[in-house]
mmCIF file of C-alpha atoms in Angstrom:
data_model
loop_
_atom_site.group_PDB
_atom_site.id
_atom_site.type_symbol
_atom_site.label_atom_id
_atom_site.label_comp_id
_atom_site.label_asym_id
_atom_site.label_seq_id
_atom_site.Cartn_x
_atom_site.Cartn_y
_atom_site.Cartn_z
ATOM 1 C CA UNK A 197 -16.160 25.612 -16.090
ATOM 2 C CA UNK A 198 -15.341 26.198 -12.408
ATOM 3 C CA UNK A 199 -12.030 25.117 -10.924
ATOM 4 C CA UNK A 200 -12.100 21.902 -8.904
ATOM 5 C CA UNK A 201 -12.197 22.314 -5.150
ATOM 6 C CA UNK A 202 -8.776 21.994 -3.592
ATOM 7 C CA UNK A 203 -7.743 20.133 -0.437
ATOM 8 C CA UNK A 204 -5.814 22.024 2.274
ATOM 9 C CA UNK A 205 -2.108 21.585 3.063
ATOM 10 C CA UNK A 206 -2.085 20.481 6.680
ATOM 11 C CA UNK A 207 0.627 17.760 6.894
ATOM 12 C CA UNK A 208 4.281 18.223 7.824
ATOM 13 C CA UNK A 209 7.168 15.803 7.299
ATOM 14 C CA UNK A 210 6.579 13.875 10.532
ATOM 15 C CA UNK A 211 2.871 13.286 9.826
ATOM 16 C CA UNK A 212 3.530 12.276 6.220
ATOM 17 C CA UNK A 213 6.276 9.879 7.326
ATOM 18 C CA UNK A 214 3.988 8.326 9.959
ATOM 19 C CA UNK A 215 1.262 7.725 7.399
ATOM 20 C CA UNK A 216 3.703 6.015 5.033
ATOM 21 C CA UNK A 217 5.337 3.904 7.749
ATOM 22 C CA UNK A 218 1.909 3.012 9.160
ATOM 23 C CA UNK A 219 0.984 1.673 5.711
ATOM 24 C CA UNK A 220 4.201 -0.342 5.395
ATOM 25 C CA UNK A 221 3.875 -1.830 8.898
ATOM 26 C CA UNK A 222 0.290 -3.009 8.432
ATOM 27 C CA UNK A 223 -1.083 -6.465 8.797
ATOM 28 C CA UNK A 224 1.439 -7.749 6.293
ATOM 29 C CA UNK A 225 4.288 -7.629 8.789
ATOM 30 C CA UNK A 226 2.429 -10.214 10.906
ATOM 31 C CA UNK A 227 1.772 -12.705 8.083
ATOM 32 C CA UNK A 228 4.055 -12.084 5.045
ATOM 33 C CA UNK A 229 7.161 -13.814 6.322
ATOM 34 C CA UNK A 230 5.618 -17.319 6.275
ATOM 35 C CA UNK A 231 4.654 -17.525 2.608
ATOM 36 C CA UNK A 232 7.871 -15.775 1.602
ATOM 37 C CA UNK A 233 9.901 -18.280 3.649
ATOM 38 C CA UNK A 234 8.006 -21.161 2.021
ATOM 39 C CA UNK A 235 9.256 -19.921 -1.354
ATOM 40 C CA UNK A 236 12.787 -18.751 -0.528
ATOM 41 C CA UNK A 237 13.673 -20.909 2.502
ATOM 42 C CA UNK A 238 16.966 -19.867 4.089
ATOM 43 C CA UNK A 239 17.396 -17.267 1.357
ATOM 44 C CA UNK A 240 14.520 -15.176 2.777
ATOM 45 C CA UNK A 241 16.886 -12.374 3.708
ATOM 46 C CA UNK A 242 17.998 -12.148 0.056
ATOM 47 C CA UNK A 243 14.361 -11.772 -1.003
ATOM 48 C CA UNK A 244 13.917 -8.942 1.478
ATOM 49 C CA UNK A 245 17.012 -7.223 0.095
ATOM 50 C CA UNK A 246 15.760 -7.538 -3.504
ATOM 51 C CA UNK A 247 12.331 -6.225 -2.527
ATOM 52 C CA UNK A 248 13.969 -3.354 -0.703
ATOM 53 C CA UNK A 249 16.090 -2.402 -3.737
ATOM 54 C CA UNK A 250 13.063 -2.384 -6.041
ATOM 55 C CA UNK A 251 11.091 -0.435 -3.442
ATOM 56 C CA UNK A 252 13.900 2.140 -3.213
ATOM 57 C CA UNK A 253 13.873 2.606 -6.976
ATOM 58 C CA UNK A 254 10.124 3.136 -6.885
ATOM 59 C CA UNK A 255 10.341 5.397 -3.844
ATOM 60 C CA UNK A 256 12.813 7.838 -5.389
ATOM 61 C CA UNK A 257 10.826 7.919 -8.626
ATOM 62 C CA UNK A 258 7.648 8.659 -6.653
ATOM 63 C CA UNK A 259 9.442 11.312 -4.623
ATOM 64 C CA UNK A 260 10.789 13.129 -7.713
ATOM 65 C CA UNK A 261 7.371 13.043 -9.404
ATOM 66 C CA UNK A 262 5.421 14.064 -6.293
ATOM 67 C CA UNK A 263 7.696 17.078 -5.819
ATOM 68 C CA UNK A 264 6.894 18.192 -9.380
ATOM 69 C CA UNK A 265 3.148 17.375 -9.204
ATOM 70 C CA UNK A 266 2.086 18.151 -5.609
ATOM 71 C CA UNK A 267 -1.541 17.125 -6.017
ATOM 72 C CA UNK A 268 -3.772 14.187 -5.116
ATOM 73 C CA UNK A 269 -3.669 11.063 -7.233
ATOM 74 C CA UNK A 270 -0.079 9.811 -7.163
ATOM 75 C CA UNK A 271 1.085 7.837 -10.201
ATOM 76 C CA UNK A 272 -2.291 8.359 -11.931
ATOM 77 C CA UNK A 273 -1.437 12.068 -12.194
ATOM 78 C CA UNK A 274 2.227 11.435 -13.011
ATOM 79 C CA UNK A 275 1.398 8.977 -15.785
ATOM 80 C CA UNK A 276 -1.126 11.300 -17.376
ATOM 81 C CA UNK A 277 1.270 14.250 -17.390
ATOM 82 C CA UNK A 278 4.465 12.446 -18.408
ATOM 83 C CA UNK A 279 3.262 9.529 -20.572
ATOM 84 C CA UNK A 280 -0.263 10.271 -21.635
ATOM 85 C CA UNK A 281 -3.857 9.623 -20.551
ATOM 86 C CA UNK A 282 -3.895 5.852 -21.129
ATOM 87 C CA UNK A 283 -0.806 4.968 -19.013
ATOM 88 C CA UNK A 284 -2.125 7.234 -16.305
ATOM 89 C CA UNK A 285 -5.501 5.564 -16.401
ATOM 90 C CA UNK A 286 -3.976 2.088 -16.180
ATOM 91 C CA UNK A 287 -1.986 3.127 -13.114
ATOM 92 C CA UNK A 288 -4.985 4.721 -11.415
ATOM 93 C CA UNK A 289 -7.386 1.893 -12.249
ATOM 94 C CA UNK A 290 -4.912 -0.744 -11.071
ATOM 95 C CA UNK A 291 -4.348 1.118 -7.824
ATOM 96 C CA UNK A 292 -8.014 1.785 -7.053
ATOM 97 C CA UNK A 293 -9.257 -1.701 -7.801
ATOM 98 C CA UNK A 294 -6.328 -3.548 -6.255
ATOM 99 C CA UNK A 295 -6.150 -1.491 -3.092
ATOM 100 C CA UNK A 296 -9.916 -1.479 -2.581
ATOM 101 C CA UNK A 297 -9.705 -5.322 -2.408
ATOM 102 C CA UNK A 298 -6.749 -4.890 -0.040
ATOM 103 C CA UNK A 299 -8.880 -2.655 2.214
ATOM 104 C CA UNK A 300 -11.465 -5.440 2.479
ATOM 105 C CA UNK A 301 -8.801 -8.056 3.242
ATOM 106 C CA UNK A 302 -7.214 -5.791 5.874
ATOM 107 C CA UNK A 303 -10.557 -5.199 7.564
ATOM 108 C CA UNK A 304 -11.279 -8.936 7.572
ATOM 109 C CA UNK A 305 -7.888 -9.657 9.094
ATOM 110 C CA UNK A 306 -8.680 -7.198 11.867
ATOM 111 C CA UNK A 307 -12.033 -8.841 12.440
ATOM 112 C CA UNK A 308 -10.421 -12.259 12.629
ATOM 113 C CA UNK A 309 -7.940 -11.120 15.288
ATOM 114 C CA UNK A 310 -10.515 -9.325 17.411
ATOM 115 C CA UNK A 311 -13.508 -11.697 17.205
ATOM 116 C CA UNK A 312 -13.008 -14.689 14.917
ATOM 117 C CA UNK A 313 -16.660 -15.817 15.118
ATOM 118 C CA UNK A 314 -17.899 -12.343 14.168
ATOM 119 C CA UNK A 315 -15.102 -11.316 11.788
ATOM 120 C CA UNK A 316 -17.306 -9.839 9.043
ATOM 121 C CA UNK A 317 -19.510 -7.591 11.313
ATOM 122 C CA UNK A 318 -16.424 -6.382 13.135
ATOM 123 C CA UNK A 319 -14.677 -5.705 9.839
ATOM 124 C CA UNK A 320 -17.625 -3.671 8.579
ATOM 125 C CA UNK A 321 -17.690 -1.703 11.809
ATOM 126 C CA UNK A 322 -13.972 -0.964 11.421
ATOM 127 C CA UNK A 323 -14.477 0.341 7.865
ATOM 128 C CA UNK A 324 -17.374 2.595 9.005
ATOM 129 C CA UNK A 325 -15.408 3.945 12.006
ATOM 130 C CA UNK A 326 -12.191 4.658 10.045
ATOM 131 C CA UNK A 327 -14.112 6.284 7.245
ATOM 132 C CA UNK A 328 -15.649 8.542 9.890
ATOM 133 C CA UNK A 329 -12.152 9.460 11.096
ATOM 134 C CA UNK A 330 -11.111 10.296 7.526
ATOM 135 C CA UNK A 331 -14.160 12.527 7.089
ATOM 136 C CA UNK A 332 -13.020 14.552 10.109
ATOM 137 C CA UNK A 333 -9.979 15.680 8.133
ATOM 138 C CA UNK A 334 -6.466 14.593 7.236
ATOM 139 C CA UNK A 335 -5.025 15.835 10.507
ATOM 140 C CA UNK A 336 -7.297 13.456 12.433
ATOM 141 C CA UNK A 337 -6.153 10.669 10.109
ATOM 142 C CA UNK A 338 -2.512 11.488 10.854
ATOM 143 C CA UNK A 339 -3.130 11.629 14.639
ATOM 144 C CA UNK A 340 -4.792 8.188 14.738
ATOM 145 C CA UNK A 341 -2.085 6.784 12.450
ATOM 146 C CA UNK A 342 0.597 7.962 14.889
ATOM 147 C CA UNK A 343 -1.166 6.326 17.818
ATOM 148 C CA UNK A 344 -1.614 3.006 15.999
ATOM 149 C CA UNK A 345 1.948 3.118 14.689
ATOM 150 C CA UNK A 346 3.350 3.494 18.214
ATOM 151 C CA UNK A 347 1.381 0.369 19.259
ATOM 152 C CA UNK A 348 2.674 -1.608 16.282
ATOM 153 C CA UNK A 349 6.325 -0.526 16.847
ATOM 154 C CA UNK A 350 6.087 -1.473 20.498
ATOM 155 C CA UNK A 351 4.761 -4.921 19.516
ATOM 156 C CA UNK A 352 7.579 -5.497 16.989
ATOM 157 C CA UNK A 353 10.223 -4.501 19.558
ATOM 158 C CA UNK A 354 8.673 -6.989 21.992
ATOM 159 C CA UNK A 355 8.699 -9.777 19.353
ATOM 160 C CA UNK A 356 12.361 -9.011 18.575
ATOM 161 C CA UNK A 357 13.275 -9.248 22.258
ATOM 162 C CA UNK A 358 11.397 -12.573 22.557
ATOM 163 C CA UNK A 359 13.267 -13.930 19.535
ATOM 164 C CA UNK A 360 16.659 -12.912 20.961
ATOM 165 C CA UNK A 361 16.153 -13.831 24.633
ATOM 166 C CA UNK A 362 13.587 -16.609 24.371
ATOM 167 C CA UNK A 363 14.816 -20.202 24.017
ATOM 168 C CA UNK A 364 14.527 -21.790 20.567
ATOM 169 C CA UNK A 365 11.764 -24.389 20.473
ATOM 170 C CA UNK A 366 12.941 -27.967 20.180
ATOM 171 C CA UNK A 367 10.701 -28.448 17.107
ATOM 172 C CA UNK A 368 12.745 -25.912 15.224
ATOM 173 C CA UNK A 369 15.863 -28.012 15.313
ATOM 174 C CA UNK A 370 14.547 -30.760 13.126
ATOM 175 C CA UNK A 371 13.065 -31.028 9.671
ATOM 176 C CA UNK A 372 14.001 -29.675 6.274
ATOM 177 C CA UNK A 373 13.724 -26.052 5.251
ATOM 178 C CA UNK A 374 11.381 -25.573 2.293
ATOM 179 C CA UNK A 375 12.026 -23.276 -0.612
ATOM 180 C CA UNK A 376 15.282 -22.268 -2.229
ATOM 181 C CA UNK A 377 16.945 -20.234 -4.960
ATOM 182 C CA UNK A 378 14.083 -20.712 -7.424
ATOM 183 C CA UNK A 379 11.721 -19.080 -4.988
ATOM 184 C CA UNK A 380 13.796 -15.982 -4.226
ATOM 185 C CA UNK A 381 12.141 -13.694 -6.835
ATOM 186 C CA UNK A 382 8.553 -14.824 -6.126
ATOM 187 C CA UNK A 383 9.255 -14.316 -2.434
ATOM 188 C CA UNK A 384 10.669 -10.859 -3.216
ATOM 189 C CA UNK A 385 7.417 -10.154 -5.063
ATOM 190 C CA UNK A 386 5.507 -10.955 -1.907
ATOM 191 C CA UNK A 387 7.863 -8.979 0.347
ATOM 192 C CA UNK A 388 7.753 -5.962 -1.980
ATOM 193 C CA UNK A 389 4.201 -5.144 -0.913
ATOM 194 C CA UNK A 390 5.342 -4.764 2.657
ATOM 195 C CA UNK A 391 7.199 -1.644 1.401
ATOM 196 C CA UNK A 392 4.532 -0.211 -0.860
ATOM 197 C CA UNK A 393 3.006 2.164 1.722
ATOM 198 C CA UNK A 394 5.094 5.125 0.563
ATOM 199 C CA UNK A 395 2.581 5.486 -2.274
ATOM 200 C CA UNK A 396 0.148 6.782 0.323
ATOM 201 C CA UNK A 397 2.465 9.764 0.913
ATOM 202 C CA UNK A 398 2.495 10.602 -2.786
ATOM 203 C CA UNK A 399 -1.309 10.340 -3.115
ATOM 204 C CA UNK A 400 -1.573 12.943 -0.313
ATOM 205 C CA UNK A 401 0.524 15.459 -2.255
ATOM 206 C CA UNK A 402 -2.207 18.088 -2.223
ATOM 207 C CA UNK A 403 -2.399 18.035 1.619
ATOM 208 C CA UNK A 404 1.346 18.312 2.414
ATOM 209 C CA UNK A 405 3.060 21.538 3.305
ATOM 210 C CA UNK A 406 6.078 22.506 1.196
ATOM 211 C CA UNK A 407 5.673 19.329 -0.926
ATOM 212 C CA UNK A 408 8.929 19.682 -2.918
ATOM 213 C CA UNK A 409 10.892 19.189 0.312
ATOM 214 C CA UNK A 410 8.451 17.296 2.541
ATOM 215 C CA UNK A 411 7.399 14.458 0.208
ATOM 216 C CA UNK A 412 10.918 13.196 -0.734
ATOM 217 C CA UNK A 413 12.012 13.357 2.883
ATOM 218 C CA UNK A 414 8.923 11.526 4.135
ATOM 219 C CA UNK A 415 9.060 8.826 1.478
ATOM 220 C CA UNK A 416 12.739 8.011 1.993
ATOM 221 C CA UNK A 417 12.512 8.171 5.793
ATOM 222 C CA UNK A 418 9.487 5.845 5.910
ATOM 223 C CA UNK A 419 11.123 3.391 3.498
ATOM 224 C CA UNK A 420 14.442 3.325 5.374
ATOM 225 C CA UNK A 421 12.656 2.633 8.659
ATOM 226 C CA UNK A 422 10.461 -0.094 7.182
ATOM 227 C CA UNK A 423 13.344 -1.767 5.376
ATOM 228 C CA UNK A 424 15.442 -1.944 8.537
ATOM 229 C CA UNK A 425 12.552 -3.445 10.501
ATOM 230 C CA UNK A 426 11.723 -6.081 7.873
ATOM 231 C CA UNK A 427 15.334 -7.093 7.436
ATOM 232 C CA UNK A 428 15.887 -7.466 11.173
ATOM 233 C CA UNK A 429 12.659 -9.468 11.600
ATOM 234 C CA UNK A 430 13.596 -11.769 8.723
ATOM 235 C CA UNK A 431 16.920 -12.595 10.380
ATOM 236 C CA UNK A 432 15.382 -13.115 13.846
ATOM 237 C CA UNK A 433 12.422 -15.221 12.673
ATOM 238 C CA UNK A 434 14.655 -17.493 10.576
ATOM 239 C CA UNK A 435 16.957 -17.996 13.563
ATOM 240 C CA UNK A 436 14.133 -18.611 16.030
ATOM 241 C CA UNK A 437 11.523 -20.608 14.119
ATOM 242 C CA UNK A 438 13.818 -22.086 11.400
ATOM 243 C CA UNK A 439 11.863 -24.482 9.147
ATOM 244 C CA UNK A 440 8.621 -23.832 11.096
ATOM 245 C CA UNK A 441 8.573 -20.302 9.718
ATOM 246 C CA UNK A 442 7.358 -21.502 6.292
ATOM 247 C CA UNK A 443 4.258 -23.198 7.755
ATOM 248 C CA UNK A 444 3.313 -20.702 10.445
ATOM 249 C CA UNK A 445 0.135 -18.705 9.887
ATOM 250 C CA UNK A 446 1.119 -16.264 12.606
ATOM 251 C CA UNK A 447 4.956 -16.253 12.749
ATOM 252 C CA UNK A 448 5.342 -13.277 15.063
ATOM 253 C CA UNK A 449 2.788 -14.691 17.489
ATOM 254 C CA UNK A 450 4.440 -18.127 17.338
ATOM 255 C CA UNK A 451 7.811 -16.535 18.082
ATOM 256 C CA UNK A 452 6.438 -15.181 21.337
ATOM 257 C CA UNK A 453 4.544 -18.389 22.188
ATOM 258 C CA UNK A 454 7.773 -20.352 21.756
ATOM 259 C CA UNK A 455 9.679 -18.082 24.116
ATOM 260 C CA UNK A 456 9.796 -17.439 27.811
ATOM 261 C CA UNK A 457 7.355 -14.534 27.250
ATOM 262 C CA UNK A 458 4.461 -16.741 26.061
ATOM 263 C CA UNK A 459 2.096 -15.264 28.677
ATOM 264 C CA UNK A 460 2.299 -11.939 26.819
ATOM 265 C CA UNK A 461 1.017 -13.360 23.521
ATOM 266 C CA UNK A 462 -2.235 -11.285 23.729
ATOM 267 C CA UNK A 463 -0.079 -8.170 23.381
ATOM 268 C CA UNK A 464 1.050 -9.418 19.937
ATOM 269 C CA UNK A 465 -2.588 -10.023 18.954
ATOM 270 C CA UNK A 466 -3.422 -6.479 20.025
ATOM 271 C CA UNK A 467 -0.470 -5.170 18.034
ATOM 272 C CA UNK A 468 -1.672 -7.083 14.969
ATOM 273 C CA UNK A 469 -5.117 -5.602 15.362
ATOM 274 C CA UNK A 470 -3.590 -2.117 15.589
ATOM 275 C CA UNK A 471 -1.475 -2.784 12.498
ATOM 276 C CA UNK A 472 -4.571 -3.793 10.569
ATOM 277 C CA UNK A 473 -6.367 -0.620 11.589
ATOM 278 C CA UNK A 474 -3.393 1.613 10.769
ATOM 279 C CA UNK A 475 -2.900 0.087 7.317
ATOM 280 C CA UNK A 476 -6.671 0.147 6.626
ATOM 281 C CA UNK A 477 -6.875 3.806 7.605
ATOM 282 C CA UNK A 478 -4.042 4.757 5.285
ATOM 283 C CA UNK A 479 -5.375 2.589 2.483
ATOM 284 C CA UNK A 480 -8.844 4.108 2.551
ATOM 285 C CA UNK A 481 -7.237 7.571 2.570
ATOM 286 C CA UNK A 482 -4.973 6.804 -0.403
ATOM 287 C CA UNK A 483 -7.671 5.105 -2.499
ATOM 288 C CA UNK A 484 -10.064 7.996 -1.824
ATOM 289 C CA UNK A 485 -7.503 10.542 -3.043
ATOM 290 C CA UNK A 486 -6.726 8.589 -6.225
ATOM 291 C CA UNK A 487 -10.461 8.219 -6.858
ATOM 292 C CA UNK A 488 -10.803 12.003 -6.417
ATOM 293 C CA UNK A 489 -8.011 12.624 -8.986
ATOM 294 C CA UNK A 490 -9.527 10.234 -11.516
ATOM 295 C CA UNK A 491 -12.966 11.829 -11.146
ATOM 296 C CA UNK A 492 -11.466 15.272 -11.713
ATOM 297 C CA UNK A 493 -10.236 14.032 -15.107
ATOM 298 C CA UNK A 494 -13.591 12.326 -15.819
ATOM 299 C CA UNK A 495 -12.032 8.845 -15.779
ATOM 300 C CA UNK A 496 -14.481 8.090 -12.986
ATOM 301 C CA UNK A 497 -17.928 9.657 -12.365
ATOM 302 C CA UNK A 498 -17.705 13.402 -11.761
ATOM 303 C CA UNK A 499 -19.518 13.509 -8.369
ATOM 304 C CA UNK A 500 -16.590 11.589 -6.856
ATOM 305 C CA UNK A 501 -14.505 14.756 -7.187
ATOM 306 C CA UNK A 502 -16.652 16.750 -4.748
ATOM 307 C CA UNK A 503 -14.734 18.190 -1.797
ATOM 308 C CA UNK A 504 -16.483 19.719 1.139
ATOM 309 C CA UNK A 505 -16.995 20.038 4.861
ATOM 310 C CA UNK A 506 -15.146 22.137 7.397
ATOM 311 C CA UNK A 507 -12.056 19.958 6.922
ATOM 312 C CA UNK A 508 -12.181 20.017 3.076
ATOM 313 C CA UNK A 509 -12.132 16.263 2.515
ATOM 314 C CA UNK A 510 -13.148 14.325 -0.666
ATOM 315 C CA UNK A 511 -16.201 13.003 1.168
ATOM 316 C CA UNK A 512 -18.005 11.483 -1.826
ATOM 317 C CA UNK A 513 -14.926 9.483 -2.854
ATOM 318 C CA UNK A 514 -14.319 8.395 0.768
ATOM 319 C CA UNK A 515 -17.904 7.199 1.128
ATOM 320 C CA UNK A 516 -17.872 5.418 -2.227
ATOM 321 C CA UNK A 517 -14.665 3.533 -1.348
ATOM 322 C CA UNK A 518 -16.101 2.538 2.026
ATOM 323 C CA UNK A 519 -19.342 1.330 0.365
ATOM 324 C CA UNK A 520 -17.434 -0.875 -2.126
ATOM 325 C CA UNK A 521 -15.261 -2.311 0.626
ATOM 326 C CA UNK A 522 -18.303 -3.173 2.723
ATOM 327 C CA UNK A 523 -19.952 -4.751 -0.313
ATOM 328 C CA UNK A 524 -16.886 -6.941 -0.847
ATOM 329 C CA UNK A 525 -16.909 -7.974 2.812
ATOM 330 C CA UNK A 526 -20.601 -8.968 2.664
ATOM 331 C CA UNK A 527 -20.617 -10.724 -0.704
ATOM 332 C CA UNK A 528 -17.249 -12.334 -1.322
ATOM 333 C CA UNK A 529 -14.486 -14.316 0.360
ATOM 334 C CA UNK A 530 -12.062 -11.471 0.061
ATOM 335 C CA UNK A 531 -8.992 -13.357 1.278
ATOM 336 C CA UNK A 532 -9.127 -15.755 -1.699
ATOM 337 C CA UNK A 533 -9.269 -13.078 -4.383
ATOM 338 C CA UNK A 534 -7.169 -10.223 -3.034
ATOM 339 C CA UNK A 535 -3.908 -11.645 -4.401
ATOM 340 C CA UNK A 536 -4.553 -10.040 -7.805
ATOM 341 C CA UNK A 537 -3.791 -6.620 -6.283
ATOM 342 C CA UNK A 538 -0.097 -7.614 -6.199
ATOM 343 C CA UNK A 539 0.158 -7.548 -9.968
ATOM 344 C CA UNK A 540 -1.789 -4.300 -10.178
ATOM 345 C CA UNK A 541 0.465 -2.455 -7.702
ATOM 346 C CA UNK A 542 3.624 -3.597 -9.532
ATOM 347 C CA UNK A 543 2.150 -2.253 -12.763
ATOM 348 C CA UNK A 544 1.327 0.965 -10.903
ATOM 349 C CA UNK A 545 4.960 1.414 -9.925
ATOM 350 C CA UNK A 546 6.162 0.410 -13.384
ATOM 351 C CA UNK A 547 4.241 3.453 -14.700
ATOM 352 C CA UNK A 548 5.821 5.557 -11.947
ATOM 353 C CA UNK A 549 9.310 4.599 -12.965
ATOM 354 C CA UNK A 550 8.567 5.129 -16.644
ATOM 355 C CA UNK A 551 7.090 8.548 -15.832
ATOM 356 C CA UNK A 552 10.164 9.554 -13.778
ATOM 357 C CA UNK A 553 12.446 8.388 -16.584
ATOM 358 C CA UNK A 554 10.872 11.030 -18.879
ATOM 359 C CA UNK A 555 11.490 13.972 -16.525
ATOM 360 C CA UNK A 556 13.676 16.655 -18.133
ATOM 361 C CA UNK A 557 15.613 17.173 -14.922
ATOM 362 C CA UNK A 558 16.406 14.552 -12.296
ATOM 363 C CA UNK A 559 17.227 15.258 -8.642
ATOM 364 C CA UNK A 560 20.457 13.757 -7.333
ATOM 365 C CA UNK A 561 18.634 11.047 -5.396
ATOM 366 C CA UNK A 562 16.716 9.829 -8.487
ATOM 367 C CA UNK A 563 19.015 9.426 -11.526
ATOM 368 C CA UNK A 564 17.505 8.160 -14.753
ATOM 369 C CA UNK A 565 19.340 4.794 -14.611
ATOM 370 C CA UNK A 566 17.659 4.110 -11.278
ATOM 371 C CA UNK A 567 14.245 4.707 -12.888
ATOM 372 C CA UNK A 568 15.121 2.172 -15.598
ATOM 373 C CA UNK A 569 16.206 -0.340 -12.960
ATOM 374 C CA UNK A 570 12.989 0.184 -11.050
ATOM 375 C CA UNK A 571 10.867 -0.328 -14.153
ATOM 376 C CA UNK A 572 12.696 -3.577 -15.008
ATOM 377 C CA UNK A 573 12.440 -4.771 -11.372
ATOM 378 C CA UNK A 574 8.665 -4.182 -11.274
ATOM 379 C CA UNK A 575 8.088 -6.078 -14.511
ATOM 380 C CA UNK A 576 10.283 -9.016 -13.438
ATOM 381 C CA UNK A 577 8.601 -9.354 -10.015
ATOM 382 C CA UNK A 578 5.133 -8.978 -11.546
ATOM 383 C CA UNK A 579 5.593 -11.832 -13.982
ATOM 384 C CA UNK A 580 7.164 -14.163 -11.437
ATOM 385 C CA UNK A 581 3.884 -14.097 -9.498
ATOM 386 C CA UNK A 582 1.609 -17.177 -9.790
ATOM 387 C CA UNK A 583 -0.469 -17.199 -13.013
ATOM 388 C CA UNK A 584 -3.889 -16.919 -11.289
ATOM 389 C CA UNK A 585 -3.468 -13.400 -9.822
ATOM 390 C CA UNK A 586 -1.722 -12.198 -12.996
ATOM 391 C CA UNK A 587 -4.611 -13.335 -15.177
ATOM 392 C CA UNK A 588 -7.240 -12.009 -12.789
ATOM 393 C CA UNK A 589 -5.714 -8.539 -12.608
ATOM 394 C CA UNK A 590 -5.167 -8.517 -16.380
ATOM 395 C CA UNK A 591 -8.869 -9.145 -16.793
ATOM 396 C CA UNK A 592 -9.727 -6.294 -14.397
ATOM 397 C CA UNK A 593 -7.360 -3.947 -16.221
ATOM 398 C CA UNK A 594 -8.860 -4.983 -19.578
ATOM 399 C CA UNK A 595 -12.389 -4.285 -18.283
ATOM 400 C CA UNK A 596 -11.335 -0.831 -17.164
ATOM 401 C CA UNK A 597 -9.737 -0.083 -20.536
ATOM 402 C CA UNK A 598 -12.822 -1.285 -22.400
ATOM 403 C CA UNK A 599 -15.069 0.810 -20.195
ATOM 404 C CA UNK A 600 -13.037 3.951 -20.656
ATOM 405 C CA UNK A 601 -12.844 3.428 -24.430
ATOM 406 C CA UNK A 602 -16.616 3.075 -24.595
ATOM 407 C CA UNK A 603 -17.187 6.204 -22.488
ATOM 408 C CA UNK A 604 -14.813 8.253 -24.644
ATOM 409 C CA UNK A 605 -16.535 6.995 -27.768
ATOM 410 C CA UNK A 606 -19.962 8.037 -26.469
ATOM 411 C CA UNK A 607 -18.639 11.491 -25.465
ATOM 412 C CA UNK A 608 -17.196 12.104 -28.934
ATOM 413 C CA UNK A 609 -20.637 11.517 -30.455
ATOM 414 C CA UNK A 610 -22.493 13.720 -27.995
ATOM 415 C CA UNK A 611 -23.591 17.107 -29.360
ATOM 416 C CA UNK A 612 -21.599 19.954 -27.935
ATOM 417 C CA UNK A 613 -23.552 22.585 -26.012
#
């Protein structure tokens, strides 16, 4: 049997960090604060801190594992090697299904910002265009990610300035803040996904130069930057919008509209569109690489493992992911069902922490007790989510397990050539 085609190592620390940070500063930064504030109220900052701690535990576990297994696939590969085939499959299946739905939601958010009346066609066009960028090679993906990330960072700086210098709206001084202590953990569960982009760095392990050094540095740098930004925004938005934050569908845009810089609100809309594109680009890349890894192990159809072209990209996996995302956009109301991906991603990181815990040697930045804390944190946050997404994702995971069991059973009864 021939060896699987390998991807080429083209990314340095800066590019890998940009891809991770671009994922963490996606569309979520423009919308996540409102539902989190509705749950936690004035304790929103505490939810951000809890989410950041759990994310750090997951990040160091991912960094330690990615340095040992510098190949595409992320936790799917780590789980298979450290815990066995079934835990690895659960991680990979949860990531691919959950993040594919997230891709569709991200594309639809972009379409809604750019042309609300034509959101779906615009979303489909965005998926097609970004898939084309990915097919040109990982260096093209990194270049576009850097451009979009600069636009998003400029937008966030502008929002922060508006919050500090702009006058507080009169409406923010009255009313009762919703949420409270009981909502801190569910709000942390929502905020956690703002930090989950470092998984994209790990899934690109086969395309990073000197992965044992580059991947840990990129993951920790991206997480530190994202955590600082989210914490600062939480403080500023609470101070500026106060109780209105919990009911705002576009809190960053409302912050600018309620300031002396209201005329520049279209800049925030443009930044939100850029954030959607940056996150969608990184998501399609990460899901494609995990699909490639699962196909190599025959947990997904073998043709998905094909790598080719002048830029050595997993073109079949990329095209398959794009096709599924477009199908979701055309046939479902993605925004109402995408919540189940939250549970799937937390399970994904639970497997990552369990895998890191079993390593024979631990780097100084990822001691074993931190892996245990990360595993516990993921489980707690997952089961504080609302019942509907938990049950939906549990059904998706069960369907994947049943399908794999059936395929393995058929293979065992096939005559060997």
